[in-house]
Amino acid sequence: MHVGIDSFVSAVTDPATGHLVGPAERLEHLLEEIALADTSGLYSFGIGEHHREEYYDSAPPVILGAAAARTSRIRLGSAVTVLSAADPVRVFQQFATLDLIAKGRIDLVVGRGSFTEAFPLFGLPLQDYDSLFAEKLELLLKIRDSAHVTWSGRHRPPLTGQGVYPRPMQDPLPIWVGVGGSPESFVRAGLLGLPLMVAIIGGEPRRFAPLVDLYRRAGAEAGHAPEKLQVGLHVFGYVGESVKAAADTIYPGWHQMFSSISRERGFAAPSRAQFDATSGPNGAFFMGDPDTIVDKLTRTSEQLGGVDRVSIQMTNPRLAHADLLRGIELLGTEVAPRVATV
């Protein structure tokens, strides 16, 4: 199992001083975090995409380009690229260019996104949420397979054999499909033979076992080799010196983040009891000391029939930069080596 980090590059208020870290300083901190992940032995670092005031990740390829220039071994990618609201030609060009800069260390994870702000921002009808993604994924894969593409669809002007350049160093460029809980999404990824990145935000990870099995069965029935059907997990979490220290460090920001989302979506505000349950042995939140994280990663992989990659999302609006750096170091030096053979 490979272990990495995903970041949504949230705005941060320093918990000790109350200082709101500005965008330039936050991005400086982010690049320091990615550089440490590289030297600490982590496998990957992904950047999300949001178009909201509280996040600074609306242009992931720009951030990834800066990260590629400052790292040497870690894989870099999106987490996820909101393909429904993007032009597949431009997405491919951006990530192919990144792959050349990074010398073959780029992964492109595409999805529909968990927020909807991108649709009105880019003049797209939200009712076409599903068809936009399906059509654009089809075109993206055609571009990956051939520099010259003839294609037509509902949502974009046709291509009539134009060339799409540059081509990436990796052939083919790895394209993962990010999914939530929709069975149709798991089946689609399996039929296409694309690796799967499962976002586990709540509930118990083991409840995804039937969906992961559905993905693998769809892929096998479509004739894809088992090694092509990789499974990755995107989860929330944090690594501290002890379970209590990790919980005390991460809870204030967790409460702020999920309270905001709950207000927007009409849910009840989350409680400390919910946080503790979600962080427990069977919960979705991978939080604790290194031993706890290793045990949970191992158990989750067994429950899902094997997991190839786990990306822990440590974004937190009240997590001090020094604490995040320590969490990255512990994840890379104390957790990742112990689950490498799982």
XYZ file of C-alpha atoms in Angstrom:
342
model
C 0.000 0.000 0.000
C 1.299 3.428 -0.973
C 0.593 6.326 1.411
C 0.322 9.992 0.457
C -1.373 13.256 1.306
C -4.106 15.316 -0.323
C -4.616 19.004 0.411
C -7.502 21.374 -0.263
C -5.213 24.312 0.661
C -7.681 25.774 3.119
C -7.346 29.211 4.648
C -5.842 28.780 8.108
C -6.208 30.716 11.346
C -3.251 30.005 13.614
C -4.776 28.429 16.746
C -2.189 29.981 19.085
C -2.224 33.589 17.865
C -5.546 33.975 16.034
C -3.589 35.225 13.004
C -5.331 34.553 9.676
C -2.630 33.245 7.373
C -2.838 35.163 4.092
C -3.007 33.464 0.677
C 0.644 34.095 -0.258
C 1.922 32.814 3.080
C -0.429 29.821 2.961
C 0.850 28.805 -0.472
C 4.423 29.231 0.751
C 3.578 26.885 3.623
C 1.976 24.428 1.198
C 5.123 24.160 -0.925
C 7.137 23.562 2.242
C 4.682 20.792 3.174
C 5.041 19.150 -0.237
C 8.846 19.337 -0.070
C 8.783 17.659 3.358
C 6.430 14.949 2.078
C 8.975 14.304 -0.689
C 11.945 13.945 1.650
C 9.933 12.033 4.304
C 9.263 9.155 1.930
C 5.580 9.665 1.148
C 4.410 8.309 -2.193
C 2.167 11.100 -3.433
C 0.765 14.572 -2.826
C -2.527 15.653 -4.383
C -4.084 19.107 -4.709
C -7.870 19.505 -4.732
C -9.924 21.946 -6.764
C -12.423 24.331 -5.208
C -13.814 27.713 -6.173
C -14.679 28.986 -2.711
C -13.375 31.749 -0.470
C -12.027 29.399 2.195
C -9.771 27.446 -0.195
C -6.788 28.523 -2.308
C -6.755 25.597 -4.751
C -8.783 26.914 -7.699
C -5.780 26.445 -10.057
C -4.172 23.085 -9.128
C -1.886 22.811 -12.199
C -0.143 26.054 -11.217
C 0.498 24.758 -7.694
C 1.617 21.377 -9.010
C 4.051 23.025 -11.407
C 5.706 24.847 -8.505
C 5.741 21.607 -6.501
C 7.279 19.653 -9.383
C 10.167 22.104 -9.541
C 10.868 21.668 -5.803
C 10.648 17.866 -5.525
C 12.451 14.896 -7.026
C 10.667 11.639 -6.265
C 7.131 12.101 -4.917
C 4.211 11.624 -7.298
C 2.035 14.716 -7.739
C -1.559 14.933 -8.870
C -5.059 16.326 -8.633
C -7.518 15.475 -5.882
C -9.726 15.864 -7.885
C -9.862 17.819 -11.152
C -13.517 18.831 -11.625
C -13.702 17.524 -15.183
C -17.406 18.311 -15.583
C -16.582 22.031 -15.477
C -13.364 21.897 -17.526
C -12.283 21.508 -21.138
C -10.681 18.048 -21.578
C -8.266 19.426 -24.177
C -6.899 22.005 -21.756
C -6.857 19.535 -18.878
C -4.786 17.103 -20.919
C -2.395 19.816 -22.102
C -1.874 21.094 -18.563
C -1.203 17.689 -17.031
C 0.922 16.496 -19.954
C 3.068 19.611 -19.478
C 3.245 18.929 -15.744
C 4.335 15.366 -16.463
C 7.216 16.669 -18.575
C 8.291 19.105 -15.848
C 8.045 16.374 -13.192
C 9.733 13.778 -15.437
C 6.883 11.279 -15.287
C 5.569 11.794 -11.733
C 2.031 13.057 -12.453
C -1.362 11.446 -11.801
C -4.633 12.956 -13.002
C -7.620 12.148 -10.789
C -10.869 13.351 -12.348
C -14.313 13.594 -10.818
C -17.491 15.625 -10.603
C -16.578 17.342 -7.340
C -18.468 17.477 -4.042
C -19.336 21.191 -4.388
C -21.272 22.832 -7.239
C -19.784 26.351 -7.419
C -17.840 25.574 -10.594
C -21.011 25.115 -12.650
C -22.444 28.643 -12.445
C -18.923 30.099 -12.373
C -18.151 28.619 -15.781
C -21.658 28.980 -17.195
C -22.631 25.316 -17.077
C -26.114 23.965 -16.229
C -26.105 21.978 -13.013
C -28.784 19.638 -14.375
C -26.140 18.318 -16.802
C -23.930 17.249 -13.857
C -23.775 13.593 -14.959
C -23.766 13.917 -18.740
C -21.028 16.558 -18.673
C -18.715 14.255 -16.773
C -19.415 11.151 -18.864
C -18.917 12.986 -22.155
C -15.783 14.835 -21.075
C -14.211 11.694 -19.646
C -14.791 9.959 -22.979
C -13.031 12.783 -24.819
C -10.162 12.946 -22.309
C -9.464 9.237 -22.802
C -9.537 9.618 -26.583
C -7.002 12.438 -26.353
C -4.808 10.301 -24.116
C -4.906 7.481 -26.654
C -4.149 9.573 -29.728
C -2.665 12.993 -30.478
C -5.193 13.484 -33.306
C -8.840 13.044 -32.365
C -12.082 13.080 -34.309
C -14.973 13.441 -31.873
C -18.321 15.132 -31.354
C -20.660 15.514 -28.384
C -23.389 17.632 -26.811
C -21.377 19.899 -24.551
C -18.317 20.906 -26.554
C -17.521 21.847 -30.170
C -16.317 18.810 -32.152
C -12.737 17.880 -32.896
C -11.994 17.048 -36.516
C -8.510 15.606 -36.332
C -6.675 18.490 -34.672
C -3.535 17.623 -32.742
C -3.398 17.941 -28.952
C 0.096 18.696 -27.640
C 2.378 18.272 -25.796
C 2.320 14.555 -25.103
C 3.282 13.446 -21.585
C 6.393 11.522 -20.599
C 4.244 8.685 -19.241
C 2.472 6.683 -21.919
C -0.299 6.488 -21.022
C -0.751 9.348 -18.575
C -2.357 7.794 -15.449
C -6.007 8.859 -15.202
C -7.917 7.859 -12.069
C -11.649 8.265 -11.518
C -12.644 9.869 -8.221
C -15.956 8.536 -6.898
C -18.256 8.961 -3.900
C -20.998 6.450 -3.196
C -22.759 6.044 -6.557
C -22.769 2.424 -7.842
C -22.946 3.757 -11.402
C -19.626 5.556 -10.910
C -17.921 2.385 -9.680
C -19.268 0.403 -12.625
C -18.207 3.052 -15.140
C -14.637 3.072 -13.834
C -14.532 -0.720 -13.968
C -15.881 -0.940 -17.508
C -13.289 1.607 -18.648
C -10.487 -0.200 -16.824
C -9.468 2.957 -14.964
C -8.012 3.019 -11.450
C -10.464 4.109 -8.776
C -10.065 6.753 -6.062
C -12.823 6.398 -3.453
C -13.587 9.466 -1.334
C -14.601 8.308 2.146
C -15.964 11.308 4.022
C -18.220 9.654 6.584
C -19.600 6.322 7.723
C -17.452 3.201 7.912
C -14.883 2.371 5.212
C -15.998 -1.265 5.157
C -19.413 -0.239 3.815
C -17.667 0.472 0.503
C -16.673 -3.195 0.123
C -19.710 -4.128 -2.048
C -19.067 -1.117 -4.303
C -15.370 -1.929 -4.680
C -16.340 -5.513 -5.489
C -18.823 -4.187 -8.067
C -15.995 -2.163 -9.649
C -13.715 -5.191 -9.848
C -16.443 -7.425 -11.288
C -17.367 -4.831 -13.926
C -13.707 -4.513 -14.879
C -13.211 -8.261 -15.097
C -16.340 -8.714 -17.223
C -15.044 -5.990 -19.554
C -11.819 -7.957 -19.992
C -9.469 -5.763 -17.976
C -6.557 -7.391 -16.149
C -6.737 -7.295 -12.335
C -3.560 -5.225 -12.086
C -5.252 -2.413 -14.025
C -8.090 -2.222 -11.508
C -6.274 -0.341 -8.764
C -8.155 0.982 -5.739
C -7.174 4.110 -3.868
C -8.802 5.865 -0.911
C -9.076 9.581 -0.182
C -9.728 9.987 3.551
C -9.572 12.667 6.225
C -6.996 12.241 8.958
C -4.043 13.403 11.001
C -1.055 11.749 12.680
C 0.085 12.935 16.111
C 2.399 11.791 18.888
C -0.546 10.123 20.666
C -4.226 9.530 20.017
C -5.185 12.256 22.504
C -2.672 14.747 21.120
C -3.867 14.125 17.581
C -7.523 14.547 18.569
C -6.918 17.724 20.581
C -4.891 19.215 17.726
C -7.292 18.466 14.913
C -10.740 18.729 16.497
C -11.209 22.555 16.544
C -10.606 22.861 12.820
C -12.625 19.749 12.057
C -15.573 21.211 13.951
C -15.279 24.533 12.138
C -15.021 22.923 8.709
C -17.887 20.489 9.086
C -20.114 22.977 10.904
C -19.840 25.278 7.893
C -20.691 22.489 5.455
C -23.585 21.338 7.664
C -25.097 24.839 7.711
C -24.916 25.060 3.930
C -26.560 21.686 3.431
C -29.152 21.890 6.174
C -27.610 19.298 8.509
C -27.255 19.459 12.267
C -23.941 20.800 13.530
C -21.433 18.018 14.301
C -20.563 17.178 17.901
C -17.430 15.981 19.685
C -19.135 12.611 20.105
C -19.501 12.345 16.326
C -15.859 13.292 15.887
C -14.765 10.616 18.347
C -16.958 7.982 16.664
C -15.719 8.948 13.201
C -12.133 8.711 14.484
C -12.696 5.307 16.106
C -11.451 1.913 14.912
C -14.144 1.546 12.255
C -14.794 5.200 11.422
C -13.935 7.140 8.281
C -11.438 9.506 9.922
C -7.831 8.213 10.067
C -6.661 10.058 13.166
C -4.255 9.031 15.926
C -0.692 8.020 16.657
C 1.333 6.023 14.101
C 0.382 2.638 15.588
C -3.311 3.496 15.405
C -3.026 4.663 11.793
C -1.078 1.546 10.754
C -3.674 -0.731 12.349
C -6.552 1.114 10.708
C -4.946 1.171 7.258
C -4.221 -2.551 7.481
C -7.734 -3.390 8.623
C -9.359 -1.212 5.968
C -7.309 -2.806 3.204
C -8.404 -6.247 4.384
C -12.059 -5.169 4.498
C -11.944 -3.854 0.927
C -10.072 -6.791 -0.567
C -6.836 -4.850 -0.962
C -6.040 -1.152 -1.351
C -3.228 0.121 -3.569
C -3.062 3.711 -2.356
C -4.339 5.861 0.520
C -4.217 9.662 0.431
C -4.881 11.315 3.772
C -6.457 14.762 3.519
C -5.053 16.900 6.326
C -6.622 20.238 5.371
C -7.814 21.956 8.519
C -8.595 25.647 9.033
C -7.164 25.680 12.583
C -4.090 23.491 12.209
C -0.792 25.273 12.858
C 1.798 24.936 10.110
C 4.308 23.368 12.514
C 1.761 20.749 13.591
C 0.966 19.901 9.975
C 4.669 19.515 9.200
C 5.048 17.151 12.162
C 2.036 15.138 10.989
C 3.547 14.807 7.521
C 6.862 13.694 8.976
C 5.237 11.052 11.176
C 3.129 9.766 8.278
C 6.162 9.458 6.022
C 8.662 8.003 8.487
C 6.525 6.048 10.951
C 3.439 4.928 9.004
C 4.252 4.561 5.297
C 7.158 2.074 5.702
C 5.068 -0.186 7.907
C 2.191 -0.572 5.452
C 4.316 -0.762 2.292
C 3.864 -4.540 2.117
C 0.174 -4.597 3.085
